[in-house]
Coordinates of C-alpha atoms and ligand atoms in Angstrom, one line a residue:
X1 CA -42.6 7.0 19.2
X2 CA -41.1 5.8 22.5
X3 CA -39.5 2.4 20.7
X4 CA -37.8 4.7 18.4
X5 CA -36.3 7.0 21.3
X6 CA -35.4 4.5 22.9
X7 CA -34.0 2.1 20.6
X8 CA -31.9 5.3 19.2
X9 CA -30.7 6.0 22.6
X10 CA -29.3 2.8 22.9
X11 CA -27.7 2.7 19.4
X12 CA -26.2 6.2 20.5
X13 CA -24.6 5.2 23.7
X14 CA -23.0 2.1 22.8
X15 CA -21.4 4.2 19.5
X16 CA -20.3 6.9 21.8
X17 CA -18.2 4.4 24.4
X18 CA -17.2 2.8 21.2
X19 CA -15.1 6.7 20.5
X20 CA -13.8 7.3 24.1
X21 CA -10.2 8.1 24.1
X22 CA -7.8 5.5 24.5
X23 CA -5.1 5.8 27.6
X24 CA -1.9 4.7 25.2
X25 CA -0.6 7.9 23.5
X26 CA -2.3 7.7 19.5
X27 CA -0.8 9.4 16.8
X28 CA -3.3 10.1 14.0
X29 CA -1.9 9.9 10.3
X30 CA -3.7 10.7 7.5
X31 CA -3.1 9.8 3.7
X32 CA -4.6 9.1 0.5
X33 CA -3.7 5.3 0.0
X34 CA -4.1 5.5 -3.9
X35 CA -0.3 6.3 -4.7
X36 CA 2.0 3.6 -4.7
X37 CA 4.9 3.2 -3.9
X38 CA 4.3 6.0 -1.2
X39 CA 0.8 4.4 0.0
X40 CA -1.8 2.0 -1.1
X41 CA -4.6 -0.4 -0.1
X42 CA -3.2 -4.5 0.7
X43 CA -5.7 -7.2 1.8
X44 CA -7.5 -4.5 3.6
X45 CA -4.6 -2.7 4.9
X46 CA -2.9 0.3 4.2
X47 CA 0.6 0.0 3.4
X48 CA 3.8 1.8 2.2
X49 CA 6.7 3.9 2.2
X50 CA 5.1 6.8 4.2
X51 CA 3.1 4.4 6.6
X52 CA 5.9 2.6 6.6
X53 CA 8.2 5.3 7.8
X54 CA 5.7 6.8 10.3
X55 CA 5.3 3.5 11.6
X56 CA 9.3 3.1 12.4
X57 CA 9.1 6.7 14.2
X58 CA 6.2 6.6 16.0
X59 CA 7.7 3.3 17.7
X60 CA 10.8 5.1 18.2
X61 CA 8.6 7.7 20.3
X62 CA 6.4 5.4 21.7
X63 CA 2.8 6.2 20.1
X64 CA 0.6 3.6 18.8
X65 CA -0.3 4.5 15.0
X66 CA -3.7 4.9 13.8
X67 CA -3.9 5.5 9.8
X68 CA -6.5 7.1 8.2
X69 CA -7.2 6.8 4.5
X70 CA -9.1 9.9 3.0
X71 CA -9.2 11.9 -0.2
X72 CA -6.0 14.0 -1.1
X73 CA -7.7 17.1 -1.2
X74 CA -8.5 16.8 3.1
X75 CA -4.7 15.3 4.4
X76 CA -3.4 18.8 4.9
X77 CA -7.0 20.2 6.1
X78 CA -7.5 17.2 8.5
X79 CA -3.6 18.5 9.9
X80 CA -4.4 21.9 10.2
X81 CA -8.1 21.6 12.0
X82 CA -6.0 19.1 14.4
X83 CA -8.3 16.1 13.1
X84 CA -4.9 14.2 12.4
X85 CA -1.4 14.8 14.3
X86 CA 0.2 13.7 11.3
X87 CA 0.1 13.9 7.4
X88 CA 1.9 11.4 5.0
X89 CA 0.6 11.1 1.8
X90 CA 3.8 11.7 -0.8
X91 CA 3.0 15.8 0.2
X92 CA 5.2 18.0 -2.0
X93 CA 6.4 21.1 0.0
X94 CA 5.1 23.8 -1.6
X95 CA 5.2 27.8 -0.1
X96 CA 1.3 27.6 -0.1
X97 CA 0.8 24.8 1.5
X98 CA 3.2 25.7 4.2
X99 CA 1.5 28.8 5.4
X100 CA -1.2 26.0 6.8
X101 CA 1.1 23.4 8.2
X102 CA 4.7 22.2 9.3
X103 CA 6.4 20.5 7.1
X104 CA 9.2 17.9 8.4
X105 CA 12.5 17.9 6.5
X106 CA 12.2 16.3 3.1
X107 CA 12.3 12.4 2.9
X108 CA 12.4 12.3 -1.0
X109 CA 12.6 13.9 -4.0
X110 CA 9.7 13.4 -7.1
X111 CA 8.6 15.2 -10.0
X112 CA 5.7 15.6 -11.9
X113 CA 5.5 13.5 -15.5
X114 CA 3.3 13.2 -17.9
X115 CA 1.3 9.9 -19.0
X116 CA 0.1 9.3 -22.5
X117 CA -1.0 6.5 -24.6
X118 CA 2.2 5.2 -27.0
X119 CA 0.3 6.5 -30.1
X120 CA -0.4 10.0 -29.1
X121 CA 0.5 12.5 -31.0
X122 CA 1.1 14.3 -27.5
X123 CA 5.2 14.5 -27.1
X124 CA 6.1 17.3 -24.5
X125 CA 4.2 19.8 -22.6
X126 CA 3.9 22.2 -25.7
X127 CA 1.4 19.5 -27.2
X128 CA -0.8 19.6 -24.1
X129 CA -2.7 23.3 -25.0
X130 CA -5.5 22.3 -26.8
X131 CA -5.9 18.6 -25.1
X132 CA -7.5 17.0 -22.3
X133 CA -5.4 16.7 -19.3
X134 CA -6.3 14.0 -16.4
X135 CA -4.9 15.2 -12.4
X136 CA -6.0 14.3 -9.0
X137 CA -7.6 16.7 -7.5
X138 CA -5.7 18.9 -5.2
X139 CA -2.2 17.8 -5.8
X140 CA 0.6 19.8 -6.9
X141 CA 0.2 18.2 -11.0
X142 CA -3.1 20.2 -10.4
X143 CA -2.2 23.2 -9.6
X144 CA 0.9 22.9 -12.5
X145 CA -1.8 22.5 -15.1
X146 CA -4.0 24.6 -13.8
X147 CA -1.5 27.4 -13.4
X148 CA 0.5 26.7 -16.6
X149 CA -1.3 24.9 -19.4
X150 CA -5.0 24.9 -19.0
X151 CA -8.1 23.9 -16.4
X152 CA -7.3 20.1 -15.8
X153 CA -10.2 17.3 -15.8
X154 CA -9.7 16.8 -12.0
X155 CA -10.6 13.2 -10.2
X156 CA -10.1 12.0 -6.7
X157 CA -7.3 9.3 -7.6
X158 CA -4.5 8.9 -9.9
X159 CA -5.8 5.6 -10.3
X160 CA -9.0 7.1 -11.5
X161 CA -7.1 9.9 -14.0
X162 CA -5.1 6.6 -16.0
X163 CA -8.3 4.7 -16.0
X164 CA -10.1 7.7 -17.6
X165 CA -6.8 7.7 -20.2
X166 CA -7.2 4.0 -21.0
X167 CA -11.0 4.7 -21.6
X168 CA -10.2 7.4 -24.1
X169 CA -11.7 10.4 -21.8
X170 CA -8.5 12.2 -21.4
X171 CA -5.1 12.6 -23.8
X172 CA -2.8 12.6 -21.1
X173 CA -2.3 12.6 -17.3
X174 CA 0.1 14.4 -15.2
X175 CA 1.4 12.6 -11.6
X176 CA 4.2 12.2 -9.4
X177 CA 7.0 10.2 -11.3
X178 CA 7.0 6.9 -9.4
X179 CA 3.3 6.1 -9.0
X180 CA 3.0 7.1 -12.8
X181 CA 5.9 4.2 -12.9
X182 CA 3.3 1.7 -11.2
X183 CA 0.0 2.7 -12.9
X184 CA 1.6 2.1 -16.3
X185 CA 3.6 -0.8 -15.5
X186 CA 0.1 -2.5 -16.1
X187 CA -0.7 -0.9 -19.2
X188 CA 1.7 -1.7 -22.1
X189 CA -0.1 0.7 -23.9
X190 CA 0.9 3.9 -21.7
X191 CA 4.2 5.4 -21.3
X192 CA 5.6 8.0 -19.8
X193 CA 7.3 11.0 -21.7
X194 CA 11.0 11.6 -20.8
X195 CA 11.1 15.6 -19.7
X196 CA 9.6 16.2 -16.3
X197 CA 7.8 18.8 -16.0
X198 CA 8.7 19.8 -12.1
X199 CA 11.2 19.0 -9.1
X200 CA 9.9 18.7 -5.9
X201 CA 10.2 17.3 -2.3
X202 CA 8.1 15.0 -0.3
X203 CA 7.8 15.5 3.8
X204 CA 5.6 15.2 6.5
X205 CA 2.9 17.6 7.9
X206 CA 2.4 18.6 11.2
X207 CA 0.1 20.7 13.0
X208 CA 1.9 24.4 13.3
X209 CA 1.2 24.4 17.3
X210 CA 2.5 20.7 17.6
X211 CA 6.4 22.2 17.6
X212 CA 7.2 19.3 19.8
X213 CA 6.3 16.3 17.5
X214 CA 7.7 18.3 14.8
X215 CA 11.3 18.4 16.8
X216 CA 11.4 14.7 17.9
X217 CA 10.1 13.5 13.8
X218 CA 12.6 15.6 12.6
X219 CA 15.7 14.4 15.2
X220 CA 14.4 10.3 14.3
X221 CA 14.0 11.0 10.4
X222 CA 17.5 12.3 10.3
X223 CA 18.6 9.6 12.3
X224 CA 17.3 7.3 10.0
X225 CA 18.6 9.1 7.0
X226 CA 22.0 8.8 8.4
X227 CA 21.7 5.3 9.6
X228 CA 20.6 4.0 5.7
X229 CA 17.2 3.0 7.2
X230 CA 15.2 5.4 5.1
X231 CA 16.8 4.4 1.8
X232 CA 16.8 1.0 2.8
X233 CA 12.6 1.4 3.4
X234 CA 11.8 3.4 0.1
X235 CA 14.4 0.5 -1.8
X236 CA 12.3 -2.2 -0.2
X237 CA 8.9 -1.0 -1.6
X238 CA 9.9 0.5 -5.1
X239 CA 11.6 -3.1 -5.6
X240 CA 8.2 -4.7 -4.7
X241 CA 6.4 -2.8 -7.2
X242 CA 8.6 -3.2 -9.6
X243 CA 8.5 -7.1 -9.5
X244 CA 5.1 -6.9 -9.1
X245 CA 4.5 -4.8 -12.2
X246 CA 2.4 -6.5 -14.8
X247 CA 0.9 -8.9 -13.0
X248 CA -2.2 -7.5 -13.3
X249 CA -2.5 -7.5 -17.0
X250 CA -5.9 -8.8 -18.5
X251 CA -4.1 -11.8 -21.3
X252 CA -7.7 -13.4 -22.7
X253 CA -9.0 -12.0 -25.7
X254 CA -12.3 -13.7 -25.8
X255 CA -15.0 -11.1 -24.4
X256 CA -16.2 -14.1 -22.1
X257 CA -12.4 -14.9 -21.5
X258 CA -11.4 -10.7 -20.1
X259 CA -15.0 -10.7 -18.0
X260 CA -13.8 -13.7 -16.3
X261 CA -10.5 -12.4 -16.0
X262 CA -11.7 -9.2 -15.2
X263 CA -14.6 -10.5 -12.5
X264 CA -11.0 -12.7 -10.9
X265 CA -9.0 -9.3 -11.0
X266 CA -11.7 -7.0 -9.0
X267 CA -13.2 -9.4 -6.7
X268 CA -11.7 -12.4 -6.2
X269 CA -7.7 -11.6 -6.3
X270 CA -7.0 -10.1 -3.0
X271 CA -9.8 -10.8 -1.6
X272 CA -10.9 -7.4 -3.0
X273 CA -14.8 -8.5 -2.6
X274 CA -14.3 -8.1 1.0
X275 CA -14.5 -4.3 0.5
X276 CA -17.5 -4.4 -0.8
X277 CA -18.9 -6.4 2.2
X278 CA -17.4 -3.9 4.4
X279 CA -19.1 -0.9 2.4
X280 CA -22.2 -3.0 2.1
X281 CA -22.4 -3.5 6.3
X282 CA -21.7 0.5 6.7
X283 CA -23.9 1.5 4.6
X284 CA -27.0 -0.7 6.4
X285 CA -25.8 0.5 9.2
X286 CA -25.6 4.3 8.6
X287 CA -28.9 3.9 6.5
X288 CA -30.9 2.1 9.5
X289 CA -29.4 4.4 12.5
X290 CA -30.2 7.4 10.1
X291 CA -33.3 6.6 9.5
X292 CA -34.5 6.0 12.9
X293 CA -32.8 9.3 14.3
X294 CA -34.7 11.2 11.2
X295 CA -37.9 9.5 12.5
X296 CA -37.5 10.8 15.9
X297 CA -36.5 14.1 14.7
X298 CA -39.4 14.1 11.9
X299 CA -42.2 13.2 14.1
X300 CA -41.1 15.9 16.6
X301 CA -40.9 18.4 14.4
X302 CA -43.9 17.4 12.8
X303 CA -45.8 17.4 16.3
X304 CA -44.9 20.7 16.9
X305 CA -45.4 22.3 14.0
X306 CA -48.8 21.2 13.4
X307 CA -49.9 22.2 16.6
X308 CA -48.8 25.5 16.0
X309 CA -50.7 25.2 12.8
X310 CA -54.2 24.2 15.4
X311 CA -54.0 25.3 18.6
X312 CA -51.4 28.3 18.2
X313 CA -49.1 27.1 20.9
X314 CA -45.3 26.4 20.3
X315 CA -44.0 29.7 18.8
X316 CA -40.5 29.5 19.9
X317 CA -39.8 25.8 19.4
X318 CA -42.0 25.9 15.6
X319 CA -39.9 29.2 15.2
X320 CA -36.7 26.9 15.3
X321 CA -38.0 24.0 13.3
X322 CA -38.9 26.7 10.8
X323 CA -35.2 27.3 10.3
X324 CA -33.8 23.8 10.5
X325 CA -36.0 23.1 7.6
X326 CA -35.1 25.8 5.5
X327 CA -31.6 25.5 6.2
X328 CA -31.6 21.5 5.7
X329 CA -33.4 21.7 2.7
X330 CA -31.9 24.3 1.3
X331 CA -28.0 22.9 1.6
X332 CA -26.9 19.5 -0.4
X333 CA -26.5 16.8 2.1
X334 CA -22.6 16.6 1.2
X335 CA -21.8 19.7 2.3
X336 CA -24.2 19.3 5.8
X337 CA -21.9 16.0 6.6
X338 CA -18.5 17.8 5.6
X339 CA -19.5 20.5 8.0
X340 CA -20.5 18.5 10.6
X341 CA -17.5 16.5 10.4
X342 CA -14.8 18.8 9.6
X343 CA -16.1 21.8 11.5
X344 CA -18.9 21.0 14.5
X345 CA -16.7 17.9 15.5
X346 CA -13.1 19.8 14.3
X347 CA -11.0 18.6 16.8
X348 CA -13.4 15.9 18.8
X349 CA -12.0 12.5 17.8
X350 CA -15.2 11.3 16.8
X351 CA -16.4 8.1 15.0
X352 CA -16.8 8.8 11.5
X353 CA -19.7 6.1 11.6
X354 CA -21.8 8.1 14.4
X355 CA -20.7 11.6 12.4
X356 CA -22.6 9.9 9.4
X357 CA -25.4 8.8 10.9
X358 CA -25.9 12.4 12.8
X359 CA -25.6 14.3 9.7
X360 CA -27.9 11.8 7.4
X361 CA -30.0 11.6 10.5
X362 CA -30.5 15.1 10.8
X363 CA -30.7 15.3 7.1
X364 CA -33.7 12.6 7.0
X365 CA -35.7 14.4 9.7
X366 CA -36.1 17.5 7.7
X367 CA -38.0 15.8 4.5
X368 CA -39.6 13.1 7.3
X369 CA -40.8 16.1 9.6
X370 CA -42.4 17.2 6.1
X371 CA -43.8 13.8 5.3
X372 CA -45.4 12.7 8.5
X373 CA -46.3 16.9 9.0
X374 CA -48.4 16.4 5.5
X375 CA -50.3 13.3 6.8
X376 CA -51.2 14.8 10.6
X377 CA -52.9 18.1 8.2
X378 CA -54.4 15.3 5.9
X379 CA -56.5 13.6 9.2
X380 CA -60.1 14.9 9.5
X381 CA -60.1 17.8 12.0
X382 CA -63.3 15.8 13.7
X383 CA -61.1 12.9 14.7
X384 CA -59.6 15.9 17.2
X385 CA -62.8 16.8 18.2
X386 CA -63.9 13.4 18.7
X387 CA -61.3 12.6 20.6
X388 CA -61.5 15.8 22.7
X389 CA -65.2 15.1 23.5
X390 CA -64.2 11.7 24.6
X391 CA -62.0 13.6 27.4
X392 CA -58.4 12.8 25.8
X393 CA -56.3 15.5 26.3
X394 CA -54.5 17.0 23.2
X395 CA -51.4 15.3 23.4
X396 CA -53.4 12.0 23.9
X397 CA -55.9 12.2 20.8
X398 CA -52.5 13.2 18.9
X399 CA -50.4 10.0 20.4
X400 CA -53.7 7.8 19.4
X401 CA -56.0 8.9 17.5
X402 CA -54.1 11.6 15.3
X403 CA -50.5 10.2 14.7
X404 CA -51.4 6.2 14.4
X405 CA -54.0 7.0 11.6
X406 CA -51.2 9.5 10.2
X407 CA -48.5 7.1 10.0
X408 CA -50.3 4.9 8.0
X409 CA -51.2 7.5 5.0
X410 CA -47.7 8.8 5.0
X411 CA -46.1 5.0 4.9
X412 CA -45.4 5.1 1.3
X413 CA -44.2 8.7 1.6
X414 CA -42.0 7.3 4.1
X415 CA -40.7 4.1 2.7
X416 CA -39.5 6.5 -0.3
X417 CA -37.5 8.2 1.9
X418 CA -35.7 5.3 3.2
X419 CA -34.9 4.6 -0.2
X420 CA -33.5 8.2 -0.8
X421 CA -31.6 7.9 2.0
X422 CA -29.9 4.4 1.3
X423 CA -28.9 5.8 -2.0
X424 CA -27.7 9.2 -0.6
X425 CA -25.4 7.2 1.9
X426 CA -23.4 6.7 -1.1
X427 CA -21.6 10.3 -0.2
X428 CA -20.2 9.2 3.0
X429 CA -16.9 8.3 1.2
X430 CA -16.3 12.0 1.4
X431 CA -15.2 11.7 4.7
X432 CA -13.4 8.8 4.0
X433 CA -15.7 6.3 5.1
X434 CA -15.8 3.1 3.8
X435 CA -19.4 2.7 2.6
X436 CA -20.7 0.2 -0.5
X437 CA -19.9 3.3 -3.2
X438 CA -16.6 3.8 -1.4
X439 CA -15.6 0.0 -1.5
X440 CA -16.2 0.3 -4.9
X441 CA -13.8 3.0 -5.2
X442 CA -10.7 1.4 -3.6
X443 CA -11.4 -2.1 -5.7
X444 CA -11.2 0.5 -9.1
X445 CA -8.2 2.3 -7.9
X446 CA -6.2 -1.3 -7.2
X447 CA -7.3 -2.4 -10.7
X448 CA -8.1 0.7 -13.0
X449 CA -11.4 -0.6 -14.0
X450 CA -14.2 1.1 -13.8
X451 CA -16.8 -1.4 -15.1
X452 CA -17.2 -4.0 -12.9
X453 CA -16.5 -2.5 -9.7
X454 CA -19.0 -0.1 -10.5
X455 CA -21.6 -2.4 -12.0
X456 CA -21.2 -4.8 -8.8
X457 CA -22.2 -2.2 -6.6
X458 CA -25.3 -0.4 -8.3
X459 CA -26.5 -3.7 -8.9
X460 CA -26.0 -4.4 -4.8
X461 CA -28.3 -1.1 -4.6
X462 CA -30.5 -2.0 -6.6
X463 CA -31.3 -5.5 -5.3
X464 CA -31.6 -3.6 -1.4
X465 CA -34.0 -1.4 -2.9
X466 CA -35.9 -4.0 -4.6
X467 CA -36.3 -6.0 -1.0
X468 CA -36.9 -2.9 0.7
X469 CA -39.9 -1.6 -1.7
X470 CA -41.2 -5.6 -1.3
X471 CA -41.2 -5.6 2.5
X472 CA -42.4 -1.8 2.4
X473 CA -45.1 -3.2 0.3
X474 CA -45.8 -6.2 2.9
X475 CA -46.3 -3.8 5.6
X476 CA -48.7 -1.7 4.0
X477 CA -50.9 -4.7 3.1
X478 CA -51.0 -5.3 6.7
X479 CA -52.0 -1.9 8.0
X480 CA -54.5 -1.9 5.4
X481 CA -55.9 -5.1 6.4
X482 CA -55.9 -4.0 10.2
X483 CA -58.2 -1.2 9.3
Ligands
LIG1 N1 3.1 15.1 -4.6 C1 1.8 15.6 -5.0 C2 1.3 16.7 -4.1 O1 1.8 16.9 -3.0 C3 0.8 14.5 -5.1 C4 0.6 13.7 -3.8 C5 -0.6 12.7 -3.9 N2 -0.5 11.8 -2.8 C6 -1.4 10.9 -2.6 N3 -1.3 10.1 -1.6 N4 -2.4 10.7 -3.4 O2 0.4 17.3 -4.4

C-alpha cells in the first residue's frame, strides 16, 4: 500500500512541475486541425491559414503561440471558460455564437456547399428531404441542415462525413466551400454542386473580458489586410493544396496492389505511424498512472468501508465513500473527464495528461474500492480474530493478515479492471488528447480511410491486452505457488 502512495506521489509531482506557468507571455489558440486550407495536421504539426495568421500577430505582440488541436464542437467553449485566449478554427460569425464570445473582424468570406457522389441523383438542396445528409458536428452546415432540411448524420470531422459518403453511409455532405475543394480533390468520384447554400464570414474568437487582445488583433489584422499580407498568406496555402490535390489517390486495382497502397498511404507517407506511437505511449501512460491512483483510492475506500461494515467505526468518511461510488458509478466515464477538465480545472492551465489520469484514476477507484471491498468481506472473520488474539491491533491484522490474503482472491478481479480501463482510455480524445484511438483519428482524417487506421489500432489493443492477460496470468501462478 505504501509503494503505491508513494510511487503515485512521485508520478504526481514531477507532472505537476511539468504544468507550471511559463514566465514568457503564452497565447493559447485552439482549433480543429481537420479543415484545410484553414488548418490541418503536417508531419506532426499543425499548420495553416488560421495558425498561420495567429502566428504572424502574436509575434507582432510579442506572445509565444501555443496551438491546441481539439474537436470543433469545444473551440468556442474552450474561449469562453478562458481555457484558450484565442479561437481560430475557420469560425463563421454567427449572432448565436457571438453572445458567448468576441469575434475579431472578418478575415474571409466561405459558404456552405454541398458534396455528392457524380452519379447521384441529388442536384440542389430540394433533393436533400428525404436523403442522408453527412455534417461535422457543431458547425454552422449543421445547424443549416438541421434548421432547414432535416436532422443531419453528425461526425466529429469533415474528413470523417466524405469518408462516410465514399463508403455509401450518407448521400451527401454539407461543408465550408474550400475544404469541400480539398476533400474531393482526392476523390474523382465526388463533386461539388454549383449553388451554395449560405454566405458567411470567418474571424477570430476572443474571450468577451479579454477587450485588450481583442483591440491590438483587430489593429495588426487590419494592418495586415491593408499591407496584402493576409491575401498574400491565404494565396500561399490554397495554392499548396491545390498542387497538392490528387496526390493521394489510391491507382492499383489489384486488392493486394490498393492494401499496399493503402498500408503506404496511412502509415508510412508522412510518417503518419508516428501518431500512432504517440497515442500508443499516452495511452500506457494514462492507463498505468490511472491505475495506480485507482488502487490507492480503491483500497482506501475499501478499508474504510469494510470496517464500517465490522467494527462500526468510520461513519463520516464511509458516509462520503458512499457517495463517490454512487455518483462514479452512476455517470459514464466521458462525461466525469469532460467535467473534470472543462469545469473543476476551467481556467487552471492544466496538463491534459495529469487531467486524464485524475479523472480515469478516480474513475478506477470506484469499481477497484468494490473489487478489493468484495475480497476483504470474502476472508474468514477468524483470520481477525486470530490475529486479534495474537495482540495485532486492528489496523495491523488488516495490513497483514486481512488485505495480503485479499489481494490475492481479488487479482483476477483486478487484472480485468486494468483491462477495462486500457480500453476505456480510448475516450481521452475528447479532450483532445492524443491517445492510440485518437492517433487513429488524425491518420483517417489526412487519408479518408477508415479501414486500416482503424484496424491498426484495435489490433494494437488487442495485442496489449493479450500480454497483459499473459503476465496477469504469470503473477497469479506465483501467488498461488507462494501459498
Ligand atoms: N465555418 C464553419 C463553422 O463555423 C465550420 C468550421 C469548421 N472548422 C474546423 N476547423 N473544423 O461552423
Amino acid at each position: 500500500m505504501k509503494y503505491f502512495y508513494a510511487i503515485f506521489s512521485v508520478i504526481f509531482s514531477l507532472l505537476l512541475c511539468g504544468c507550471g506557468e511559463s514566465e514568457t507571455k503564452k497565447l493559447v489558440m485552439v482549433t480543429n486541425a481537420t479543415f484545410p486550407p484553414y488548418e490541418y495536421v503536417q508531419n506532426g504539426k499543425i499548420d495553416g491559414i488560421d495558425p498561420c495568421i495567429i502566428r504572424t500577430i502574436a509575434g507582432k505582440l510579442g506572445y509565444l503561440l501555443e496551438i491546441r488541436d481539439m474537436s470543433f464542437d469545444s473551440v468556442i467553449a474552450a474561449v469562453q471558460s478562458g481555457k484558450a485566449d484565442i479561437a481560430a478554427s475557420g469560425i463563421t460569425v454567427t449572432d448565436e455564437r457571438k453572445k458567448q464570445v468576441n469575434f475579431t473582424i472578418p478575415y474571409v468570406i466561405s459558404q456552405q456547399v454541398i458534396i455528392v457522389p457524380k452519379d447521384s441523383k441529388i442536384r440542389s438542396s430540394e433533393d436533400l428531404k428525404d436523403k442522408k445528409i453527412g455534417v461535422q458536428h457543431g458547425t454552422t452546415g449543421d445547424l443549416y441542415v438541421a434548421e432547414n432540411i432535416k436532422e443531419p448524420e453528425r461526425y466529429s470531422h469533415g474528413p470523417l462525413a466524405v469518408a462516410s459518403l465514399l463508403a455509401g453511409k450518407v448521400d451527401a455532405v454539407i461543408v465550408d466551400s474550400e475544404p469541400a475543394e480539398v476533400y474531393i480533390a482526392q476523390h474523382s468520384s465526388l463533386h461539388i454542386l454549383k449553388k451554395p447554400l449560405t454566405y458567411e464570414e470567418y474571424a477570430f474568437a476572443i474571450n468577451k473580458k479579454n477587450t485588450e487582445l481583442l483591440n491590438k488583433f483587430n489593429a495588426e489584422l487590419q494592418k495586415m489586410k491593408d499591407s496584402g499580407e493576409l491575401k498574400q498568406i491565404i494565396e500561399n496555402y490554397r495554392k499548396a493544396h491545390s498542387d497538392e490535390a490528387g496526390e493521394k489517390t489510391a491507382k492499383a486495382d489489384t486488392f493486394y496492389g490498393r492494401l499496399k497502397e493503402s498500408f503506404h498511404l496511412n502509415f508510412i507517407a508522412d510518417n503518419r505511424y508516428q501518431y500512432l506511437l504517440d497515442g500508443f505511449s499516452n495511452t500506457i501512460i494514462i492507463t498505468f498512472c490511472s491505475l495506480l491512483l485507482g488502487i490507492a483510492i480503491g483500497f482506501s475506500v475499501a478499508v474504510i468501508r469494510s470496517t464500517r461494515d465490522m467494527t462500526g467505526k468510520f461513519k463520516v468518511a464511509n458516509f462520503f465513500c458512499k457517495i463517490y461510488l454512487t455518483v462514479i458509478r452512476g455517470t459514464p466515464v466521458v462525461v466525469q473527464l469532460l467535467i473534470i477538465y472543462f469545469v473543476i480545472f476551467g481556467s487552471v492551465d492544466i496538463d491534459k495528461l495529469l487531467v486524464a489520469i485524475i479523472a480515469f484514476g478516480i474513475n478506477s477507484g470506484a469499481y477497484v474500492a468494490e473489487i478489493v471491498r468484495s475480497g476483504i468481506m470474502s476472508i474468514d472473520k477468524g483470520q481477525m480474530e486470530a490475529g486479534r488474539s495474537l495482540g495485532l491491533s486492528y489496523g495491523q491484522t488488516m495490513n497483514y493478515v486481512i488485505i495480503p490474503q485479499a489481494f490475492k482472491n481479488v487479482l483476477p478481479a483486478l487484472g480485468n479492471e486494468f483491462i477495462v480501463l486500457l480500453k476505456e482510455t480510448s475516450v481521452a480524445g475528447y479532450i483532445a488528447l492524443q491517445d492510440l484511438t485518437k492517433g487513429g483519428d488524425i491518420i483517417r482524417s489526412q487519408t479518408y480511410d477508415a479501414f486500416l487506421p482503424l484496424i491498426a489500432v484495435a489490433l494494437i489493443y488487442l495485442v496489449v491486452v493479450v500480454i497483459l492477460t499473459k503476465l496477469l496470468g504469470i503473477l497469479e501462478k506465483r501467488l498461488k505457488q507462494n501459498e
